[in-house]
Amino acid sequence: MAAEKRPSTDGLVDNIDGPRESTELDELPKYETPAEEPAPITLKEKIITCLCVALNTFSTLGLIFFTKLVLSDAQLASCQIMVVMWHFITTAVVLFIASRAPFRLFKPVRLNPWHMVPVCAFFAGYVILGNLSLTYNDISFYQLAKVMTTPTVVLINFVLFRKTVTRWMLAAILTTCAGVSLTMVKAVDKEDKTRLLGVIIAVLAFCSTALYQIWIGKKIEDFGVSGPQLLLNQAPIAVVMLIPFVPFLDTIPDISTIPTKNLWAVLGSGIMASMVNLSQFLIIGRTSALTFNIVSHIKTILILSIGWYSEKKILTGKEWLGVLLALGGAWVYSHLAMKAKQQK
């Protein structure tokens, strides 16, 4: 008797012999795969994140106050190009070490040096202007003027790219501008503290910083690299580009006549500059942009407070109003900007 012909099972799932391995779930689109719950953040990770935030805050404060001490010396103030070169060298060395074993915090890439020349020139220029602003202004005014970077970015984006913001964001920006304007008017009035030249340099500094932020964001997309990868290429090239300007713009100091504390400040400012860049990368990598934004506002308040204390400065009612308007407007704008970004 012929055996009964069984229907073909080709293409059918046969579970008679028990469960079999299947790759069906792996082949589904990402939005169809079962969502995995994120692993809970351990105490160790929280401690490391707090240390990164503390390092960024400490190094930012240290960089400003060390650099101010360096530039308060007449001889060192006359060799600002070399001071900037020293900051770039330490930054390059620290980032190089961070990209190698055993750290491997990011993967280094090599970019075409000729493509980097315009970026490096702008990079060096805005840093030098920032140091000049710190030279001719007190610390508190220098830091408050930097708050104007964000409104300037918004203005440039509108003029060049017709990018607009909401009414509430515009109101926050105008409030920030009004607050900083009050402090600038007061600064110009005080001839013994901040002269008109200092205010002009401060304006040029935050305008160049705003332009650099917009341009560097575009370059990061064009090159397809991260911030640390680009900076590791930028810093050494910027040093080489600045060397020819040293004989014409700098005066070689007599180190033997410079106070020891100022020489230690030169060393410290370079270390702090490298730590600022490294810790900023670590914070963004381990936390959200909102956390980094909050840390930035806390640093601004700390710098202003310590600056006023070190200068034994007593604010007038007009100055308090300007500071509150500037910081309040900046905080509201950043909060609204983050909220709008999350909704996209």
GROMACS .gro file of C-alpha atoms in nm:
model
  344
    1MET     CA    1   0.000   0.000   0.000
    2ALA     CA    2   0.141   0.332  -0.102
    3ALA     CA    3   0.225   0.568   0.176
    4GLU     CA    4  -0.017   0.854   0.221
    5LYS     CA    5   0.119   1.164   0.060
    6ARG     CA    6   0.163   1.443   0.311
    7PRO     CA    7   0.117   1.804   0.213
    8SER     CA    8   0.434   2.003   0.154
    9THR     CA    9   0.552   2.210   0.448
   10ASP     CA   10   0.785   2.429   0.250
   11GLY     CA   11   0.765   2.784   0.378
   12LEU     CA   12   0.553   2.683   0.684
   13VAL     CA   13   0.665   2.706   1.044
   14ASP     CA   14   0.682   2.359   1.197
   15ASN     CA   15   0.693   2.356   1.578
   16ILE     CA   16   0.629   1.982   1.620
   17ASP     CA   17   0.988   1.912   1.710
   18GLY     CA   18   1.001   2.198   1.961
   19PRO     CA   19   1.112   2.564   1.937
   20ARG     CA   20   1.370   2.654   1.676
   21GLU     CA   21   1.606   2.945   1.644
   22SER     CA   22   1.461   3.232   1.446
   23THR     CA   23   1.602   3.563   1.320
   24GLU     CA   24   1.263   3.711   1.241
   25LEU     CA   25   1.278   3.966   1.523
   26ASP     CA   26   1.624   4.073   1.415
   27GLU     CA   27   1.497   4.138   1.063
   28LEU     CA   28   1.217   4.367   1.174
   29PRO     CA   29   1.261   4.743   1.142
   30LYS     CA   30   1.389   4.911   1.457
   31TYR     CA   31   1.051   5.058   1.542
   32GLU     CA   32   0.896   4.710   1.542
   33THR     CA   33   1.148   4.543   1.770
   34PRO     CA   34   1.054   4.517   2.136
   35ALA     CA   35   1.178   4.822   2.321
   36GLU     CA   36   1.444   4.749   2.580
   37GLU     CA   37   1.432   4.938   2.904
   38PRO     CA   38   1.745   5.147   2.961
   39ALA     CA   39   1.981   5.009   3.219
   40PRO     CA   40   1.958   5.187   3.553
   41ILE     CA   41   2.233   5.439   3.622
   42THR     CA   42   2.467   5.299   3.884
   43LEU     CA   43   2.609   5.493   4.176
   44LYS     CA   44   2.952   5.474   4.012
   45GLU     CA   45   2.820   5.636   3.694
   46LYS     CA   46   2.652   5.913   3.894
   47ILE     CA   47   2.974   5.984   4.083
   48ILE     CA   48   3.175   5.997   3.758
   49THR     CA   49   2.922   6.238   3.603
   50CYS     CA   50   2.937   6.464   3.910
   51LEU     CA   51   3.317   6.462   3.891
   52CYS     CA   52   3.300   6.562   3.521
   53VAL     CA   53   3.066   6.850   3.605
   54ALA     CA   54   3.291   6.957   3.891
   55LEU     CA   55   3.599   6.938   3.666
   56ASN     CA   56   3.431   7.153   3.400
   57THR     CA   57   3.318   7.412   3.655
   58PHE     CA   58   3.654   7.424   3.834
   59SER     CA   59   3.857   7.440   3.512
   60THR     CA   60   3.638   7.717   3.366
   61LEU     CA   61   3.677   7.927   3.679
   62GLY     CA   62   4.048   7.848   3.691
   63LEU     CA   63   4.103   7.939   3.326
   64ILE     CA   64   3.941   8.281   3.363
   65PHE     CA   65   4.111   8.377   3.689
   66PHE     CA   66   4.452   8.234   3.593
   67THR     CA   67   4.439   8.410   3.256
   68LYS     CA   68   4.337   8.736   3.423
   69LEU     CA   69   4.636   8.705   3.656
   70VAL     CA   70   4.865   8.632   3.362
   71LEU     CA   71   4.741   8.931   3.162
   72SER     CA   72   4.762   9.162   3.464
   73ASP     CA   73   5.140   9.146   3.428
   74ALA     CA   74   5.262   9.414   3.187
   75GLN     CA   75   5.519   9.189   3.019
   76LEU     CA   76   5.287   8.891   2.978
   77ALA     CA   77   5.010   9.117   2.851
   78SER     CA   78   5.247   9.217   2.571
   79CYS     CA   79   5.285   8.858   2.450
   80GLN     CA   80   4.924   8.749   2.414
   81ILE     CA   81   4.988   8.552   2.095
   82MET     CA   82   5.230   8.325   2.283
   83VAL     CA   83   4.983   8.284   2.570
   84VAL     CA   84   4.716   8.168   2.324
   85MET     CA   85   4.965   7.936   2.155
   86TRP     CA   86   5.044   7.781   2.495
   87HIS     CA   87   4.672   7.717   2.555
   88PHE     CA   88   4.641   7.553   2.213
   89ILE     CA   89   4.946   7.333   2.273
   90THR     CA   90   4.819   7.202   2.607
   91THR     CA   91   4.473   7.142   2.457
   92ALA     CA   92   4.623   6.943   2.168
   93VAL     CA   93   4.838   6.733   2.402
   94VAL     CA   94   4.551   6.650   2.640
   95LEU     CA   95   4.312   6.563   2.355
   96PHE     CA   96   4.581   6.347   2.192
   97ILE     CA   97   4.628   6.152   2.516
   98ALA     CA   98   4.251   6.123   2.564
   99SER     CA   99   4.212   5.968   2.219
  100ARG     CA  100   4.473   5.698   2.283
  101ALA     CA  101   4.481   5.388   2.501
  102PRO     CA  102   4.388   5.333   2.775
  103PHE     CA  103   4.136   5.621   2.761
  104ARG     CA  104   4.010   5.615   2.399
  105LEU     CA  105   3.746   5.879   2.475
  106PHE     CA  106   3.706   5.944   2.103
  107LYS     CA  107   3.850   5.817   1.776
  108PRO     CA  108   4.105   6.056   1.623
  109VAL     CA  109   4.072   6.144   1.254
  110ARG     CA  110   4.311   6.330   1.026
  111LEU     CA  111   4.165   6.613   0.820
  112ASN     CA  112   4.318   6.791   0.522
  113PRO     CA  113   4.529   7.075   0.672
  114TRP     CA  114   4.450   7.307   0.380
  115HIS     CA  115   4.078   7.269   0.446
  116MET     CA  116   4.143   7.354   0.811
  117VAL     CA  117   4.327   7.684   0.752
  118PRO     CA  118   4.018   7.916   0.746
  119VAL     CA  119   3.869   7.740   1.050
  120CYS     CA  120   4.195   7.768   1.245
  121ALA     CA  121   4.236   8.136   1.156
  122PHE     CA  122   3.889   8.217   1.288
  123PHE     CA  123   3.948   7.993   1.590
  124ALA     CA  124   4.269   8.178   1.685
  125GLY     CA  125   4.111   8.517   1.618
  126TYR     CA  126   3.811   8.476   1.846
  127VAL     CA  127   4.027   8.335   2.129
  128ILE     CA  128   4.267   8.629   2.105
  129LEU     CA  129   3.978   8.876   2.113
  130GLY     CA  130   3.842   8.701   2.421
  131ASN     CA  131   4.177   8.738   2.597
  132LEU     CA  132   4.194   9.104   2.498
  133SER     CA  133   3.847   9.155   2.647
  134LEU     CA  134   3.970   8.995   2.968
  135THR     CA  135   4.277   9.222   2.961
  136TYR     CA  136   4.087   9.550   2.930
  137ASN     CA  137   3.780   9.459   3.139
  138ASP     CA  138   3.723   9.329   3.487
  139ILE     CA  139   3.619   8.964   3.523
  140SER     CA  140   3.253   9.029   3.602
  141PHE     CA  141   3.199   9.257   3.303
  142TYR     CA  142   3.395   9.021   3.075
  143GLN     CA  143   3.169   8.731   3.174
  144LEU     CA  144   2.846   8.930   3.151
  145ALA     CA  145   2.939   9.053   2.802
  146LYS     CA  146   2.978   8.689   2.694
  147VAL     CA  147   2.606   8.640   2.767
  148MET     CA  148   2.544   8.847   2.453
  149THR     CA  149   2.683   8.565   2.237
  150THR     CA  150   2.344   8.389   2.217
  151PRO     CA  151   2.143   8.697   2.107
  152THR     CA  152   2.414   8.766   1.848
  153VAL     CA  153   2.384   8.411   1.715
  154VAL     CA  154   2.008   8.457   1.679
  155LEU     CA  155   2.057   8.791   1.500
  156ILE     CA  156   2.316   8.651   1.258
  157ASN     CA  157   2.097   8.347   1.183
  158PHE     CA  158   1.807   8.580   1.102
  159VAL     CA  159   2.009   8.818   0.882
  160LEU     CA  160   2.199   8.550   0.689
  161PHE     CA  161   1.963   8.252   0.692
  162ARG     CA  162   1.624   8.407   0.776
  163LYS     CA  163   1.587   8.178   1.078
  164THR     CA  164   1.323   8.312   1.317
  165VAL     CA  165   1.234   8.249   1.681
  166THR     CA  166   0.908   8.260   1.873
  167ARG     CA  167   0.774   8.580   2.030
  168TRP     CA  168   0.858   8.459   2.380
  169MET     CA  169   1.213   8.370   2.277
  170LEU     CA  170   1.252   8.712   2.115
  171ALA     CA  171   1.125   8.878   2.434
  172ALA     CA  172   1.385   8.683   2.636
  173ILE     CA  173   1.661   8.790   2.397
  174LEU     CA  174   1.560   9.157   2.414
  175THR     CA  175   1.554   9.133   2.794
  176THR     CA  176   1.908   8.993   2.790
  177CYS     CA  177   2.026   9.273   2.561
  178ALA     CA  178   1.865   9.536   2.783
  179GLY     CA  179   2.034   9.393   3.092
  180VAL     CA  180   2.380   9.380   2.936
  181SER     CA  181   2.331   9.730   2.794
  182LEU     CA  182   2.271   9.865   3.144
  183THR     CA  183   2.597   9.716   3.266
  184MET     CA  184   2.785   9.844   2.960
  185VAL     CA  185   2.663  10.200   3.013
  186LYS     CA  186   2.775  10.180   3.375
  187ALA     CA  187   3.111  10.038   3.267
  188VAL     CA  188   3.178  10.324   3.028
  189ASP     CA  189   3.093  10.576   3.301
  190LYS     CA  190   3.355  10.427   3.534
  191GLU     CA  191   3.679  10.545   3.380
  192ASP     CA  192   3.890  10.381   3.648
  193LYS     CA  193   3.747  10.038   3.573
  194THR     CA  194   3.642   9.977   3.216
  195ARG     CA  195   3.710  10.226   2.943
  196LEU     CA  196   3.538  10.260   2.609
  197LEU     CA  197   3.813  10.056   2.444
  198GLY     CA  198   3.733   9.763   2.672
  199VAL     CA  199   3.364   9.778   2.580
  200ILE     CA  200   3.446   9.787   2.208
  201ILE     CA  201   3.675   9.485   2.243
  202ALA     CA  202   3.409   9.300   2.445
  203VAL     CA  203   3.156   9.362   2.166
  204LEU     CA  204   3.401   9.240   1.902
  205ALA     CA  205   3.475   8.934   2.119
  206PHE     CA  206   3.117   8.812   2.156
  207CYS     CA  207   3.038   8.892   1.791
  208SER     CA  208   3.335   8.687   1.671
  209THR     CA  209   3.240   8.406   1.912
  210ALA     CA  210   2.885   8.400   1.772
  211LEU     CA  211   3.014   8.387   1.413
  212TYR     CA  212   3.255   8.108   1.507
  213GLN     CA  213   2.981   7.902   1.674
  214ILE     CA  214   2.760   7.922   1.366
  215TRP     CA  215   3.043   7.848   1.124
  216ILE     CA  216   3.199   7.567   1.326
  217GLY     CA  217   2.862   7.394   1.349
  218LYS     CA  218   2.846   7.390   0.969
  219LYS     CA  219   3.206   7.269   0.940
  220ILE     CA  220   3.145   6.981   1.179
  221GLU     CA  221   2.864   6.865   0.949
  222ASP     CA  222   3.075   6.916   0.635
  223PHE     CA  223   3.374   6.724   0.772
  224GLY     CA  224   3.158   6.459   0.939
  225VAL     CA  225   3.348   6.477   1.268
  226SER     CA  226   3.276   6.544   1.634
  227GLY     CA  227   3.384   6.852   1.830
  228PRO     CA  228   3.690   6.687   1.992
  229GLN     CA  229   3.800   6.537   1.660
  230LEU     CA  230   3.788   6.878   1.494
  231LEU     CA  231   3.961   7.051   1.786
  232LEU     CA  232   4.244   6.795   1.782
  233ASN     CA  233   4.310   6.897   1.421
  234GLN     CA  234   4.255   7.268   1.485
  235ALA     CA  235   4.486   7.331   1.779
  236PRO     CA  236   4.824   7.226   1.628
  237ILE     CA  237   4.755   7.400   1.297
  238ALA     CA  238   4.648   7.718   1.480
  239VAL     CA  239   4.979   7.717   1.671
  240VAL     CA  240   5.178   7.694   1.348
  241MET     CA  241   4.970   7.972   1.190
  242LEU     CA  242   5.036   8.207   1.484
  243ILE     CA  243   5.415   8.164   1.490
  244PRO     CA  244   5.485   8.423   1.214
  245PHE     CA  245   5.288   8.689   1.408
  246VAL     CA  246   5.492   8.657   1.728
  247PRO     CA  247   5.789   8.879   1.620
  248PHE     CA  248   5.554   9.157   1.507
  249LEU     CA  249   5.282   9.154   1.773
  250ASP     CA  250   5.449   9.013   2.086
  251THR     CA  251   5.728   9.139   2.306
  252ILE     CA  252   5.949   8.862   2.442
  253PRO     CA  253   5.931   8.893   2.823
  254ASP     CA  254   6.221   8.884   3.067
  255ILE     CA  255   6.114   8.581   3.268
  256SER     CA  256   6.358   8.655   3.550
  257THR     CA  257   6.169   8.976   3.637
  258ILE     CA  258   5.818   8.826   3.626
  259PRO     CA  259   5.668   8.737   3.968
  260THR     CA  260   5.664   8.365   4.040
  261LYS     CA  261   5.287   8.360   4.096
  262ASN     CA  262   5.235   8.494   3.742
  263LEU     CA  263   5.458   8.224   3.596
  264TRP     CA  264   5.262   7.957   3.783
  265ALA     CA  265   4.946   8.121   3.650
  266VAL     CA  266   5.076   8.074   3.294
  267LEU     CA  267   5.124   7.704   3.361
  268GLY     CA  268   4.786   7.677   3.532
  269SER     CA  269   4.599   7.861   3.256
  270GLY     CA  270   4.726   7.615   2.995
  271ILE     CA  271   4.622   7.316   3.203
  272MET     CA  272   4.281   7.470   3.272
  273ALA     CA  273   4.227   7.546   2.902
  274SER     CA  274   4.283   7.181   2.811
  275MET     CA  275   4.062   7.061   3.097
  276VAL     CA  276   3.776   7.290   2.989
  277ASN     CA  277   3.769   7.138   2.642
  278LEU     CA  278   3.803   6.781   2.764
  279SER     CA  279   3.545   6.809   3.045
  280GLN     CA  280   3.297   6.981   2.814
  281PHE     CA  281   3.315   6.681   2.582
  282LEU     CA  282   3.275   6.442   2.876
  283ILE     CA  283   2.967   6.622   3.012
  284ILE     CA  284   2.789   6.630   2.677
  285GLY     CA  285   2.868   6.263   2.626
  286ARG     CA  286   2.741   6.154   2.968
  287THR     CA  287   2.447   6.390   3.021
  288SER     CA  288   2.182   6.577   2.827
  289ALA     CA  289   2.219   6.914   2.659
  290LEU     CA  290   1.983   7.054   2.922
  291THR     CA  291   2.219   6.951   3.202
  292PHE     CA  292   2.512   7.112   3.022
  293ASN     CA  293   2.305   7.428   2.975
  294ILE     CA  294   2.223   7.444   3.347
  295VAL     CA  295   2.589   7.393   3.435
  296SER     CA  296   2.680   7.683   3.204
  297HIS     CA  297   2.439   7.919   3.384
  298ILE     CA  298   2.571   7.811   3.724
  299LYS     CA  299   2.927   7.882   3.608
  300THR     CA  300   2.824   8.230   3.493
  301ILE     CA  301   2.675   8.310   3.833
  302LEU     CA  302   2.983   8.174   4.013
  303ILE     CA  303   3.223   8.373   3.795
  304LEU     CA  304   3.026   8.693   3.847
  305SER     CA  305   3.004   8.638   4.223
  306ILE     CA  306   3.372   8.554   4.267
  307GLY     CA  307   3.468   8.843   4.038
  308TRP     CA  308   3.269   9.093   4.244
  309TYR     CA  309   3.414   8.953   4.566
  310SER     CA  310   3.776   8.965   4.442
  311GLU     CA  311   3.728   9.320   4.314
  312LYS     CA  312   3.548   9.422   4.637
  313LYS     CA  313   3.277   9.562   4.415
  314ILE     CA  314   2.942   9.680   4.554
  315LEU     CA  315   2.672   9.681   4.287
  316THR     CA  316   2.433   9.971   4.251
  317GLY     CA  317   2.061   9.923   4.199
  318LYS     CA  318   2.102   9.985   3.826
  319GLU     CA  319   2.377   9.725   3.801
  320TRP     CA  320   2.171   9.467   3.993
  321LEU     CA  321   1.880   9.528   3.756
  322GLY     CA  322   2.106   9.483   3.453
  323VAL     CA  323   2.256   9.159   3.584
  324LEU     CA  324   1.916   9.012   3.674
  325LEU     CA  325   1.770   9.103   3.336
  326ALA     CA  326   2.071   8.961   3.149
  327LEU     CA  327   2.086   8.631   3.339
  328GLY     CA  328   1.708   8.593   3.357
  329GLY     CA  329   1.664   8.655   2.984
  330ALA     CA  330   1.945   8.414   2.897
  331TRP     CA  331   1.797   8.141   3.118
  332VAL     CA  332   1.445   8.181   2.977
  333TYR     CA  333   1.571   8.177   2.619
  334SER     CA  334   1.780   7.862   2.670
  335HIS     CA  335   1.484   7.692   2.841
  336LEU     CA  336   1.251   7.778   2.553
  337ALA     CA  337   1.509   7.677   2.294
  338MET     CA  338   1.560   7.338   2.459
  339LYS     CA  339   1.185   7.285   2.480
  340ALA     CA  340   1.138   7.373   2.111
  341LYS     CA  341   1.420   7.134   2.014
  342GLN     CA  342   1.262   6.846   2.205
  343GLN     CA  343   0.927   6.902   2.030
  344LYS     CA  344   1.080   6.866   1.683
   0.00000   0.00000   0.00000
